CSV table of C-alpha atoms and ligand atoms in Angstrom, one decimal:
chain,number,residue,atom,x,y,z
A,1,MET,CA,53.4,240.3,-21.8
A,2,ALA,CA,50.4,239.0,-24.3
A,3,LYS,CA,49.1,236.0,-22.6
A,4,THR,CA,49.9,233.0,-24.7
A,5,GLN,CA,46.9,231.0,-26.1
A,6,THR,CA,46.9,227.2,-25.7
A,7,PRO,CA,46.3,226.1,-29.3
A,8,HIS,CA,43.9,223.5,-30.3
A,9,THR,CA,43.7,220.8,-33.0
A,10,CYS,CA,41.2,219.0,-34.7
A,11,THR,CA,42.0,215.1,-34.4
A,12,ALA,CA,39.9,214.6,-37.7
A,13,CYS,CA,42.0,216.7,-40.0
A,14,GLY,CA,44.9,218.3,-38.1
A,15,ALA,CA,43.7,221.6,-39.2
A,16,SER,CA,45.1,223.9,-35.7
A,17,HIS,CA,42.9,226.4,-34.1
A,18,THR,CA,43.4,229.1,-31.7
A,19,LYS,CA,40.2,228.2,-29.5
A,20,TRP,CA,38.1,225.2,-28.6
A,21,SER,CA,34.7,225.0,-30.6
A,22,GLY,CA,32.2,222.2,-31.3
A,23,ARG,CA,32.9,222.1,-34.8
A,24,CYS,CA,35.9,222.2,-37.2
A,25,ASP,CA,35.4,224.7,-39.7
A,26,ALA,CA,37.8,223.0,-41.8
A,27,CYS,CA,36.3,219.6,-42.0
A,28,GLY,CA,33.2,220.2,-40.6
A,29,GLU,CA,33.5,217.3,-38.1
A,30,TRP,CA,31.7,217.4,-34.7
A,31,ASN,CA,33.4,217.4,-31.4
A,32,CYS,CA,36.8,216.6,-32.7
A,33,ILE,CA,38.8,219.7,-31.4
A,34,VAL,CA,40.9,218.9,-28.6
A,35,GLU,CA,43.5,221.3,-26.8
A,36,ASP,CA,47.1,220.5,-27.5
A,37,THR,CA,49.7,219.1,-25.2
A,38,GLY,CA,52.7,217.9,-24.6
A,39,LEU,CA,55.6,220.0,-27.1
A,40,SER,CA,53.2,222.8,-28.2
A,41,LYS,CA,52.2,223.7,-24.8
A,42,GLY,CA,54.4,227.2,-23.5
A,43,PRO,CA,57.1,229.4,-25.2
A,44,ALA,CA,58.6,227.6,-28.0
A,45,SER,CA,62.0,228.0,-27.0
A,46,THR,CA,64.5,224.8,-27.4
A,47,THR,CA,65.3,225.1,-23.9
A,48,SER,CA,61.8,224.2,-22.9
A,49,LEU,CA,61.7,221.3,-25.2
A,50,GLY,CA,64.7,219.6,-23.0
A,51,ALA,CA,62.7,216.9,-20.7
A,52,ALA,CA,60.5,216.1,-23.9
A,53,ARG,CA,63.2,215.6,-26.1
A,54,GLY,CA,62.6,212.1,-28.3
A,55,ALA,CA,64.9,209.8,-30.0
A,56,ARG,CA,67.8,210.6,-32.1
A,57,MET,CA,66.9,209.6,-36.0
A,58,VAL,CA,68.8,207.3,-37.8
A,59,LEU,CA,70.6,209.4,-40.6
A,60,SER,CA,71.8,207.9,-43.9
A,61,ASP,CA,73.3,209.3,-46.6
A,62,LEU,CA,71.9,209.3,-50.2
A,63,SER,CA,74.6,207.6,-51.3
A,64,SER,CA,74.2,204.3,-49.1
A,65,THR,CA,74.4,201.5,-51.5
A,66,GLU,CA,71.7,199.4,-49.5
A,67,ALA,CA,69.9,197.7,-52.3
A,68,PRO,CA,66.1,198.3,-52.1
A,69,PRO,CA,64.1,195.3,-51.4
A,70,PRO,CA,63.1,193.3,-54.6
A,71,ARG,CA,59.2,193.4,-55.6
A,72,SER,CA,57.2,190.6,-55.8
A,73,GLN,CA,55.3,189.9,-59.0
A,74,SER,CA,51.8,188.2,-58.7
A,75,GLY,CA,52.2,186.6,-62.0
A,76,LEU,CA,49.1,188.4,-63.0
A,77,ALA,CA,50.5,190.6,-65.8
A,78,GLU,CA,48.1,193.2,-65.7
A,79,LEU,CA,48.1,193.7,-61.9
A,80,ASP,CA,51.9,193.9,-61.8
A,81,ARG,CA,52.1,196.6,-64.5
A,82,VAL,CA,49.1,198.7,-63.0
A,83,LEU,CA,51.9,198.7,-59.6
A,84,GLY,CA,55.0,199.7,-61.6
A,85,GLY,CA,56.5,196.3,-62.1
A,86,GLY,CA,55.2,194.5,-58.7
A,87,LEU,CA,54.5,194.8,-55.2
A,88,VAL,CA,56.8,197.2,-53.5
A,89,PRO,CA,57.8,196.1,-49.9
A,90,ALA,CA,56.4,197.7,-47.0
A,91,SER,CA,54.1,199.9,-49.3
A,92,ALA,CA,50.5,200.8,-48.9
A,93,ILE,CA,48.2,200.8,-51.3
A,94,LEU,CA,44.7,201.8,-51.6
A,95,VAL,CA,42.4,200.1,-54.1
A,96,GLY,CA,38.8,202.3,-54.5
A,97,GLY,CA,36.0,201.6,-56.7
A,98,ASP,CA,32.1,201.4,-56.7
A,99,PRO,CA,30.3,198.7,-54.3
A,100,GLY,CA,29.8,195.6,-56.8
A,101,ILE,CA,32.6,196.2,-59.4
A,102,GLY,CA,34.9,193.0,-58.2
A,103,LYS,CA,37.6,194.9,-56.0
A,104,SER,CA,37.0,191.6,-52.8
A,105,THR,CA,37.1,189.4,-56.5
A,106,LEU,CA,40.3,191.2,-57.7
A,107,LEU,CA,42.1,191.3,-54.2
A,108,LEU,CA,41.1,187.9,-53.3
A,109,GLN,CA,42.6,186.4,-56.5
A,110,ALA,CA,45.6,189.0,-56.2
A,111,ALA,CA,46.2,186.9,-52.7
A,112,ALA,CA,46.0,184.1,-53.7
A,113,ALA,CA,48.5,184.9,-57.0
A,114,PHE,CA,51.1,186.3,-54.4
A,115,ALA,CA,50.3,183.8,-51.8
A,116,HIS,CA,51.4,181.2,-54.4
A,117,LYS,CA,54.6,183.3,-55.1
A,118,GLY,CA,55.5,182.4,-51.8
A,119,LEU,CA,54.4,186.0,-49.9
A,120,LYS,CA,52.8,185.1,-46.5
A,121,THR,CA,49.3,186.6,-46.9
A,122,ILE,CA,46.3,187.4,-44.8
A,123,TYR,CA,43.1,188.4,-45.8
A,124,VAL,CA,41.0,190.2,-43.6
A,125,SER,CA,37.4,190.9,-44.5
A,126,GLY,CA,35.4,193.4,-42.4
A,127,GLU,CA,32.6,192.7,-45.2
A,128,GLU,CA,31.8,188.9,-45.4
A,129,ALA,CA,32.1,186.5,-43.1
A,130,SER,CA,35.2,183.6,-43.6
A,131,ALA,CA,32.5,181.3,-45.1
A,132,GLN,CA,31.4,183.8,-47.5
A,133,VAL,CA,34.8,184.4,-48.6
A,134,ARG,CA,35.7,180.7,-48.7
A,135,MET,CA,32.5,179.9,-51.1
A,136,ARG,CA,34.0,182.8,-53.5
A,137,ALA,CA,37.5,181.1,-53.3
A,138,ALA,CA,36.0,177.9,-54.2
A,139,ARG,CA,33.9,179.6,-57.2
A,140,LEU,CA,37.2,181.3,-58.2
A,141,GLY,CA,38.9,177.8,-58.2
A,142,LEU,CA,41.2,179.2,-55.6
A,143,LYS,CA,40.4,176.6,-52.7
A,144,ASP,CA,44.0,175.6,-52.3
A,145,ALA,CA,45.7,179.0,-52.1
A,146,PRO,CA,47.8,179.2,-48.9
A,147,VAL,CA,46.1,182.5,-47.7
A,148,LYS,CA,45.1,183.2,-44.4
A,149,LEU,CA,41.5,184.6,-43.5
A,150,ALA,CA,40.3,186.4,-41.0
A,151,ALA,CA,36.3,188.3,-40.3
A,152,GLU,CA,37.1,191.4,-38.3
A,153,THR,CA,36.6,194.8,-37.7
A,154,ASN,CA,38.2,195.7,-34.6
A,155,LEU,CA,41.8,197.3,-35.7
A,156,ARG,CA,43.3,197.2,-32.4
A,157,ASP,CA,42.7,192.8,-32.6
A,158,ILE,CA,43.9,193.0,-36.4
A,159,LEU,CA,46.9,194.9,-35.7
A,160,THR,CA,47.9,192.7,-32.9
A,161,THR,CA,47.7,189.4,-34.8
A,162,ILE,CA,49.4,190.7,-37.8
A,163,GLU,CA,52.5,191.8,-35.6
A,164,ALA,CA,52.1,188.4,-34.4
A,165,GLU,CA,51.8,186.4,-37.7
A,166,ALA,CA,54.5,188.8,-39.7
A,167,PRO,CA,53.3,188.1,-43.1
A,168,ASP,CA,54.5,190.4,-46.1
A,169,LEU,CA,51.3,191.1,-47.3
A,170,VAL,CA,47.9,192.2,-45.6
A,171,ILE,CA,44.5,192.9,-47.5
A,172,ILE,CA,42.1,195.1,-45.6
A,173,ASP,CA,38.2,194.7,-47.1
A,174,SER,CA,37.2,197.3,-46.6
A,175,ILE,CA,38.7,200.4,-44.8
A,176,GLN,CA,35.2,201.8,-44.4
A,177,THR,CA,34.2,198.9,-41.8
A,178,MET,CA,37.1,199.2,-39.7
A,179,TRP,CA,37.0,201.2,-36.1
A,180,LEU,CA,39.5,201.7,-33.8
A,181,ASP,CA,38.1,202.0,-29.9
A,182,THR,CA,40.2,205.3,-29.5
A,183,VAL,CA,38.3,207.4,-32.0
A,184,GLY,CA,34.3,208.1,-30.8
A,185,SER,CA,32.7,208.0,-34.0
A,186,ALA,CA,30.8,205.2,-35.9
A,187,PRO,CA,33.0,203.0,-38.3
A,188,GLY,CA,32.9,204.9,-41.9
A,189,SER,CA,33.0,208.0,-40.6
A,190,VAL,CA,35.5,210.7,-41.8
A,191,SER,CA,37.5,210.2,-38.5
A,192,GLN,CA,37.4,206.3,-38.3
A,193,VAL,CA,38.2,205.8,-42.0
A,194,ARG,CA,41.3,208.4,-41.4
A,195,ALA,CA,42.4,207.3,-38.1
A,196,ALA,CA,42.6,203.7,-39.4
A,197,ALA,CA,44.3,204.4,-42.7
A,198,HIS,CA,46.6,206.2,-40.8
A,199,GLU,CA,47.4,203.2,-38.6
A,200,LEU,CA,47.7,201.0,-41.2
A,201,THR,CA,50.2,203.0,-43.1
A,202,SER,CA,52.4,203.2,-40.4
A,203,PHE,CA,52.3,199.7,-39.6
A,204,ALA,CA,53.3,198.9,-42.9
A,205,LYS,CA,56.3,201.4,-43.2
A,206,ARG,CA,57.1,200.3,-39.3
A,207,LYS,CA,57.1,196.3,-39.9
A,208,GLY,CA,57.7,196.2,-43.7
A,209,VAL,CA,54.3,194.4,-44.1
A,210,SER,CA,52.7,195.9,-47.5
A,211,VAL,CA,49.2,196.9,-46.9
A,212,VAL,CA,46.3,196.9,-49.3
A,213,LEU,CA,43.3,198.8,-48.3
A,214,VAL,CA,39.8,198.7,-50.4
A,215,GLY,CA,37.3,201.6,-50.1
A,216,HIS,CA,34.3,202.5,-51.5
A,217,VAL,CA,33.3,205.0,-53.8
A,218,THR,CA,30.6,207.4,-53.2
A,219,LYS,CA,28.5,208.6,-55.9
A,220,ASP,CA,30.5,211.8,-57.2
A,221,GLY,CA,33.6,209.2,-57.8
A,222,GLN,CA,35.4,210.2,-54.7
A,223,ILE,CA,36.8,207.6,-52.0
A,224,ALA,CA,34.6,207.9,-48.8
A,225,GLY,CA,35.6,209.0,-46.3
A,226,PRO,CA,38.7,212.0,-46.3
A,227,ARG,CA,41.0,212.8,-49.2
A,228,VAL,CA,43.8,212.7,-47.2
A,229,VAL,CA,43.8,208.9,-47.0
A,230,GLU,CA,44.5,209.3,-50.4
A,231,HIS,CA,47.9,211.2,-49.5
A,232,MET,CA,48.8,208.5,-46.7
A,233,VAL,CA,49.0,205.8,-49.1
A,234,ASP,CA,52.2,205.4,-52.0
A,235,THR,CA,49.5,204.1,-54.4
A,236,VAL,CA,46.2,204.9,-55.5
A,237,LEU,CA,44.3,202.3,-57.8
A,238,TYR,CA,41.0,202.8,-59.1
A,239,PHE,CA,38.9,199.9,-60.1
A,240,GLU,CA,36.6,201.2,-62.9
A,241,GLY,CA,33.8,199.4,-65.4
A,242,GLU,CA,30.4,199.8,-66.2
A,243,ARG,CA,28.0,197.4,-64.6
A,244,GLY,CA,26.5,196.5,-68.1
A,245,HIS,CA,29.8,195.8,-69.3
A,246,GLN,CA,32.3,192.5,-68.3
A,247,PHE,CA,35.4,195.1,-69.0
A,248,ARG,CA,37.3,196.2,-66.1
A,249,ILE,CA,40.1,198.8,-65.8
A,250,LEU,CA,42.3,199.2,-62.8
A,251,ARG,CA,43.7,202.6,-63.1
A,252,ALA,CA,46.8,203.9,-61.1
A,253,VAL,CA,46.1,207.2,-60.4
A,254,LYS,CA,49.1,208.0,-57.9
A,255,ASN,CA,51.8,205.9,-57.3
A,256,ARG,CA,55.2,206.5,-55.8
A,257,PHE,CA,56.9,203.6,-57.4
A,258,GLY,CA,55.8,203.3,-61.0
A,259,PRO,CA,53.9,205.6,-63.8
A,260,ALA,CA,50.8,206.6,-62.9
A,261,ASP,CA,47.8,206.7,-65.4
A,262,GLU,CA,48.7,203.0,-66.0
A,263,ILE,CA,45.6,201.0,-66.8
A,264,GLY,CA,44.9,196.9,-66.4
A,265,VAL,CA,42.5,195.3,-68.1
A,266,PHE,CA,40.2,192.7,-66.9
A,267,GLU,CA,37.1,190.9,-67.9
A,268,MET,CA,34.6,189.8,-65.2
A,269,THR,CA,33.8,186.1,-65.9
A,270,GLY,CA,31.9,183.4,-64.4
A,271,GLY,CA,35.0,182.2,-62.9
A,272,GLY,CA,36.2,185.6,-61.8
A,273,LEU,CA,38.7,188.2,-63.4
A,274,ALA,CA,40.3,187.2,-66.5
A,275,GLU,CA,43.2,189.2,-67.6
A,276,VAL,CA,43.0,191.0,-71.2
A,277,LEU,CA,46.5,191.0,-72.7
A,278,ASN,CA,45.2,192.8,-75.6
A,279,PRO,CA,42.9,195.4,-74.8
A,280,SER,CA,42.5,197.0,-78.3
A,281,ALA,CA,41.0,194.1,-79.7
A,282,LEU,CA,38.8,193.2,-77.1
A,283,PHE,CA,37.9,197.6,-77.1
A,284,LEU,CA,37.1,197.0,-80.8
A,285,SER,CA,35.6,193.7,-80.8
A,286,GLU,CA,32.0,195.1,-80.6
A,287,ARG,CA,32.8,197.5,-83.6
A,288,GLY,CA,30.1,196.5,-86.5
A,289,LYS,CA,30.4,197.9,-89.9
A,290,PRO,CA,32.0,201.5,-90.5
A,291,SER,CA,29.0,203.6,-89.6
A,292,PRO,CA,28.4,207.6,-89.4
A,293,GLY,CA,29.3,208.9,-85.9
A,294,SER,CA,32.2,206.0,-85.4
A,295,ALA,CA,35.9,206.8,-85.2
A,296,VAL,CA,38.6,205.0,-83.7
A,297,PHE,CA,41.2,206.8,-81.5
A,298,ALA,CA,44.5,205.2,-81.3
A,299,GLY,CA,45.0,206.4,-77.7
A,300,ILE,CA,47.9,205.4,-75.2
A,301,GLU,CA,47.3,204.4,-71.8
A,302,GLY,CA,50.1,204.6,-69.2
A,303,THR,CA,52.8,202.8,-71.0
A,304,ARG,CA,50.8,201.2,-73.7
A,305,PRO,CA,48.9,202.2,-76.7
A,306,VAL,CA,45.3,201.0,-76.6
A,307,LEU,CA,42.8,201.2,-79.6
A,308,VAL,CA,39.3,202.1,-78.7
A,309,GLU,CA,35.9,203.4,-80.4
A,310,LEU,CA,34.3,206.5,-80.0
A,311,GLN,CA,30.5,207.1,-80.6
A,312,ALA,CA,28.7,210.3,-81.4
A,313,LEU,CA,25.1,211.1,-82.1
A,314,VAL,CA,24.0,214.5,-83.3
A,315,ALA,CA,20.3,215.3,-84.0
A,316,PRO,CA,18.1,218.1,-84.2
A,317,SER,CA,17.2,219.2,-80.4
A,318,PRO,CA,13.1,219.2,-79.6
A,319,HIS,CA,14.4,221.3,-76.7
A,320,SER,CA,15.2,224.9,-76.0
A,321,GLN,CA,18.5,224.1,-74.9
A,322,ALA,CA,20.1,221.7,-77.0
A,323,ARG,CA,21.4,218.5,-74.9
A,324,ARG,CA,25.4,217.3,-74.6
A,325,ALA,CA,25.9,214.4,-72.9
A,326,VAL,CA,29.3,212.3,-72.4
A,327,VAL,CA,30.2,209.0,-71.4
A,328,GLY,CA,34.0,208.3,-71.0
A,329,TRP,CA,35.4,211.6,-71.9
A,330,ASP,CA,35.2,215.4,-70.3
A,331,GLY,CA,32.5,217.0,-70.8
A,332,ALA,CA,34.2,220.6,-71.0
A,333,ARG,CA,36.5,219.2,-73.5
A,334,LEU,CA,33.7,218.2,-75.8
A,335,ALA,CA,32.2,221.7,-75.2
A,336,MET,CA,35.7,223.1,-76.5
A,337,ILE,CA,35.8,221.4,-79.8
A,338,LEU,CA,32.2,221.8,-80.5
A,339,ALA,CA,33.1,225.7,-80.0
A,340,VAL,CA,36.2,225.0,-82.2
A,341,LEU,CA,34.3,223.4,-84.7
A,342,GLU,CA,31.8,226.4,-84.7
A,343,SER,CA,34.0,229.7,-84.6
A,344,ARG,CA,37.1,228.0,-86.6
A,345,CYS,CA,35.2,226.1,-89.3
A,346,GLY,CA,32.0,227.5,-89.3
A,347,ILE,CA,30.5,224.0,-88.7
A,348,PRO,CA,27.8,225.1,-86.2
A,349,PHE,CA,26.2,222.5,-83.4
A,350,ALA,CA,23.7,225.5,-82.5
A,351,GLY,CA,20.5,223.5,-82.0
A,352,LEU,CA,21.5,219.9,-82.1
A,353,ASP,CA,21.7,217.3,-79.3
A,354,VAL,CA,24.9,215.9,-79.1
A,355,TYR,CA,25.8,212.7,-77.4
A,356,LEU,CA,29.5,211.3,-77.1
A,357,ASN,CA,30.1,207.7,-76.1
A,358,VAL,CA,33.4,206.1,-75.6
A,359,ALA,CA,32.6,202.2,-76.3
A,360,GLY,CA,33.6,199.4,-73.9
A,361,GLY,CA,33.3,201.6,-70.5
A,362,LEU,CA,36.9,203.1,-70.6
A,363,LYS,CA,37.5,206.6,-69.7
A,364,ILE,CA,39.7,208.9,-71.6
A,365,SER,CA,41.7,211.8,-70.6
A,366,GLU,CA,44.1,212.3,-73.0
A,367,PRO,CA,43.8,215.7,-75.2
A,368,ALA,CA,45.0,213.4,-77.9
A,369,ALA,CA,41.3,212.3,-78.2
A,370,ASP,CA,40.4,215.3,-79.7
A,371,LEU,CA,40.8,214.8,-83.2
A,372,ALA,CA,39.1,211.7,-82.6
A,373,VAL,CA,36.3,213.4,-80.9
A,374,ALA,CA,36.4,215.7,-83.9
A,375,ALA,CA,35.8,213.2,-86.5
A,376,ALA,CA,33.0,211.2,-84.7
A,377,LEU,CA,31.1,214.3,-84.3
A,378,LEU,CA,31.5,215.4,-88.3
A,379,SER,CA,30.8,212.3,-89.3
A,380,ALA,CA,27.6,212.0,-87.2
A,381,ARG,CA,26.7,215.2,-88.1
A,382,GLU,CA,27.0,214.6,-92.0
A,383,ASP,CA,25.8,211.3,-91.5
A,384,ALA,CA,28.8,210.2,-93.4
A,385,ALA,CA,30.9,206.7,-92.3
A,386,LEU,CA,34.3,207.8,-91.9
A,387,PRO,CA,37.0,205.6,-93.9
A,388,ALA,CA,36.9,202.1,-92.9
A,389,ASP,CA,40.1,200.6,-91.1
A,390,THR,CA,41.2,204.6,-89.9
A,391,VAL,CA,42.7,205.5,-86.9
A,392,VAL,CA,42.6,209.2,-85.8
A,393,PHE,CA,44.7,211.1,-83.1
A,394,GLY,CA,45.6,214.6,-82.6
A,395,GLU,CA,45.2,217.6,-80.0
A,396,ILE,CA,43.1,220.6,-80.9
A,397,SER,CA,43.9,223.9,-80.0
A,398,LEU,CA,41.5,226.7,-79.3
A,399,SER,CA,43.1,228.4,-82.6
A,400,GLY,CA,42.2,225.8,-84.7
A,401,ALA,CA,45.5,224.6,-85.0
A,402,LEU,CA,46.3,220.7,-84.4
A,403,ARG,CA,49.5,219.3,-82.2
A,404,PRO,CA,50.9,216.0,-82.5
A,405,ALA,CA,50.4,213.9,-80.1
A,406,PRO,CA,53.4,212.0,-78.1
A,407,GLN,CA,54.1,208.7,-79.2
A,408,THR,CA,52.7,208.9,-82.5
A,409,GLU,CA,54.9,205.7,-83.7
A,410,ASN,CA,53.7,203.7,-80.8
A,411,ARG,CA,50.0,204.4,-81.7
A,412,LEU,CA,50.5,203.9,-85.3
A,413,LYS,CA,52.4,200.7,-84.4
A,414,GLU,CA,49.3,199.3,-82.6
A,415,ALA,CA,47.1,200.7,-85.4
A,416,ARG,CA,49.0,198.0,-88.1
A,417,LYS,CA,49.0,195.1,-85.6
A,418,LEU,CA,45.4,195.5,-85.3
A,419,GLY,CA,44.9,195.3,-89.2
A,420,PHE,CA,44.0,199.4,-89.7
A,421,THR,CA,45.6,200.6,-93.0
A,422,ALA,CA,45.0,204.4,-92.5
A,423,ALA,CA,45.7,207.0,-90.1
A,424,ILE,CA,44.7,210.8,-90.0
A,425,LEU,CA,46.7,212.6,-87.9
A,426,PRO,CA,48.4,216.1,-87.1
A,427,GLU,CA,51.4,217.3,-89.1
A,428,GLY,CA,54.8,217.5,-87.2
A,429,GLY,CA,55.8,214.7,-84.6
A,430,LYS,CA,58.9,212.4,-84.6
A,431,LEU,CA,58.6,209.6,-87.1
A,432,GLY,CA,60.8,206.9,-87.7
A,433,GLU,CA,61.2,204.6,-90.9
A,434,LYS,CA,58.1,203.8,-92.7
A,435,THR,CA,54.8,202.9,-90.9
A,436,GLY,CA,53.1,200.7,-93.1
A,437,LEU,CA,49.6,202.8,-93.1
A,438,SER,CA,48.6,205.4,-95.5
A,439,LEU,CA,49.1,208.7,-93.5
A,440,THR,CA,46.8,211.9,-94.0
A,441,ARG,CA,48.4,214.9,-92.2
A,442,ALA,CA,46.9,217.7,-91.6
A,443,GLY,CA,48.2,221.4,-90.1
A,444,ASP,CA,44.6,222.6,-89.0
A,445,LEU,CA,41.1,221.5,-88.2
A,446,THR,CA,39.7,223.1,-91.5
A,447,GLY,CA,42.3,221.4,-93.4
A,448,PHE,CA,41.2,218.2,-91.5
A,449,VAL,CA,37.7,218.6,-92.4
A,450,GLY,CA,38.3,219.2,-95.7
A,451,ASP,CA,40.7,216.0,-95.7
A,452,ILE,CA,37.8,213.5,-94.6
A,453,PHE,CA,34.8,215.4,-96.1
A,454,GLY,CA,36.2,216.9,-99.5
A,455,ALA,CA,34.9,220.4,-98.2
A,456,GLY,CA,36.0,223.1,-95.7
B,501,TYD,P1,32.4,192.3,-55.6
B,501,TYD,O1,34.1,191.7,-55.7
B,501,TYD,O2,31.8,191.6,-54.4
B,501,TYD,O3,33.0,193.5,-55.8
B,501,TYD,P2,33.1,194.4,-54.6
B,501,TYD,O4,33.6,193.6,-53.6
B,501,TYD,O5,33.9,195.6,-55.3
B,501,TYD,O6,31.9,195.5,-54.1
B,501,TYD,O7,31.8,191.4,-57.0
B,501,TYD,C1,30.8,191.6,-57.1
B,501,TYD,C2,30.3,191.3,-58.4
B,501,TYD,O8,30.8,190.9,-59.1
B,501,TYD,C3,29.0,190.5,-58.6
B,501,TYD,O9,28.2,191.2,-59.3
B,501,TYD,C4,29.1,189.1,-59.2
B,501,TYD,C5,30.3,189.9,-59.8
B,501,TYD,N1,31.3,188.0,-60.0
B,501,TYD,C6,31.2,187.3,-61.3
B,501,TYD,O10,30.7,187.9,-62.2
B,501,TYD,N2,32.0,186.2,-61.3
B,501,TYD,C7,32.7,186.1,-60.2
B,501,TYD,O11,33.5,184.8,-60.3
B,501,TYD,C8,32.6,186.7,-59.0
B,501,TYD,C9,33.3,186.1,-57.4
B,501,TYD,C10,31.8,188.0,-58.8
B,502,MG,MG1,33.5,194.0,-51.6
């Protein structure tokens, strides 16, 4: 009979190995592989499980009429919308962002708002002393908010306390500072972050407490620590923005209880984060006179239309290899549009440096921005401003054909609301009654170029 090998498991990433080794080749952690004990030992026949059999699970029907507990609103409309309509009880939420972007400020304001709505709220800071958090609260005008504070990093103590206090909401700032005495490595290490996040999320489910974890983001834009933390939580929000700009965007990248891609817009002021209820007006407020290289894109972020200015600069390149630089959009998508302009419309960009910027620090991922990008690029290349008060949107395919964007009507409605009088968009797409805008519709990119510059 073949000898049965004892399975080993990596405590950091959960990968299984047939034998022990010093380093897990799945996650790269050292000294994390242990021999599996208990259930998996011995032949996997049902009878051998007998003694180790667990408790019976509680089974329920899909048709069960038990109503889900209601969501709680903070009253901060931008936050509530990104959460999918408010905070779901017993949910785990990860809020990621660059250091210094305003995560602690946002969550202290959120904690105060939820506490004022009657939620028992605890804010645990692993980075600042309670006195510092209190100072911040005073600066934000939140001194009277009924939020309980603690400065602690030992997760065992934190869990014991919140179990006894039974709050509705706990904020952990940040997950990278938390440590469990059962894990050997230092706070902030992959295994600690993973284990701490696991403890906190399972605590949230078990005890019906909502938990918000703050996570720092590394240089390449990922939440420091394992990606798997994102899988453990119900909702992942990113707090983004440019340090030099006052706009901050809270973006849902994953949400089990609402639409992903929803954004909330805030403005960092001397007195904390202020909600921006009409982001289009804000993103366009810095726009000067119509100038070459500028196009206004009528976009949709989550469920809301948002107008934003795209800026392009095209200049002869002094380098042997021309530069392409993008801020706020996808570099590969820019390369694709340049290639389509070149091969389908005969407009070369070789030997020209191309820069593209989304004004206001917003990041756009919609393919519908293609046509606005093309418009900005052409306008910059021709050194001719686009017609004033015109919005542009539509998707470009590799063949040079244009595809209508979803929610055409909502985009046009928003443009009209903000005083625009014309729109350039692809043919097709559902349009109900009169839009109140003068519409120029193009079937393909060549037609579009002809429409805006009177040449093919
Ligand atoms: P913070 O919330 O500490 O960032 P994070 O927790 O993401 O590291 O925010 C830090 C920045 O916010 C800091 O540079 C100062 C600025 N700020 C304001 O402009 N106004 C304010 O009212 C507060 C509290 C902070
Ligand atoms: Mg902070």
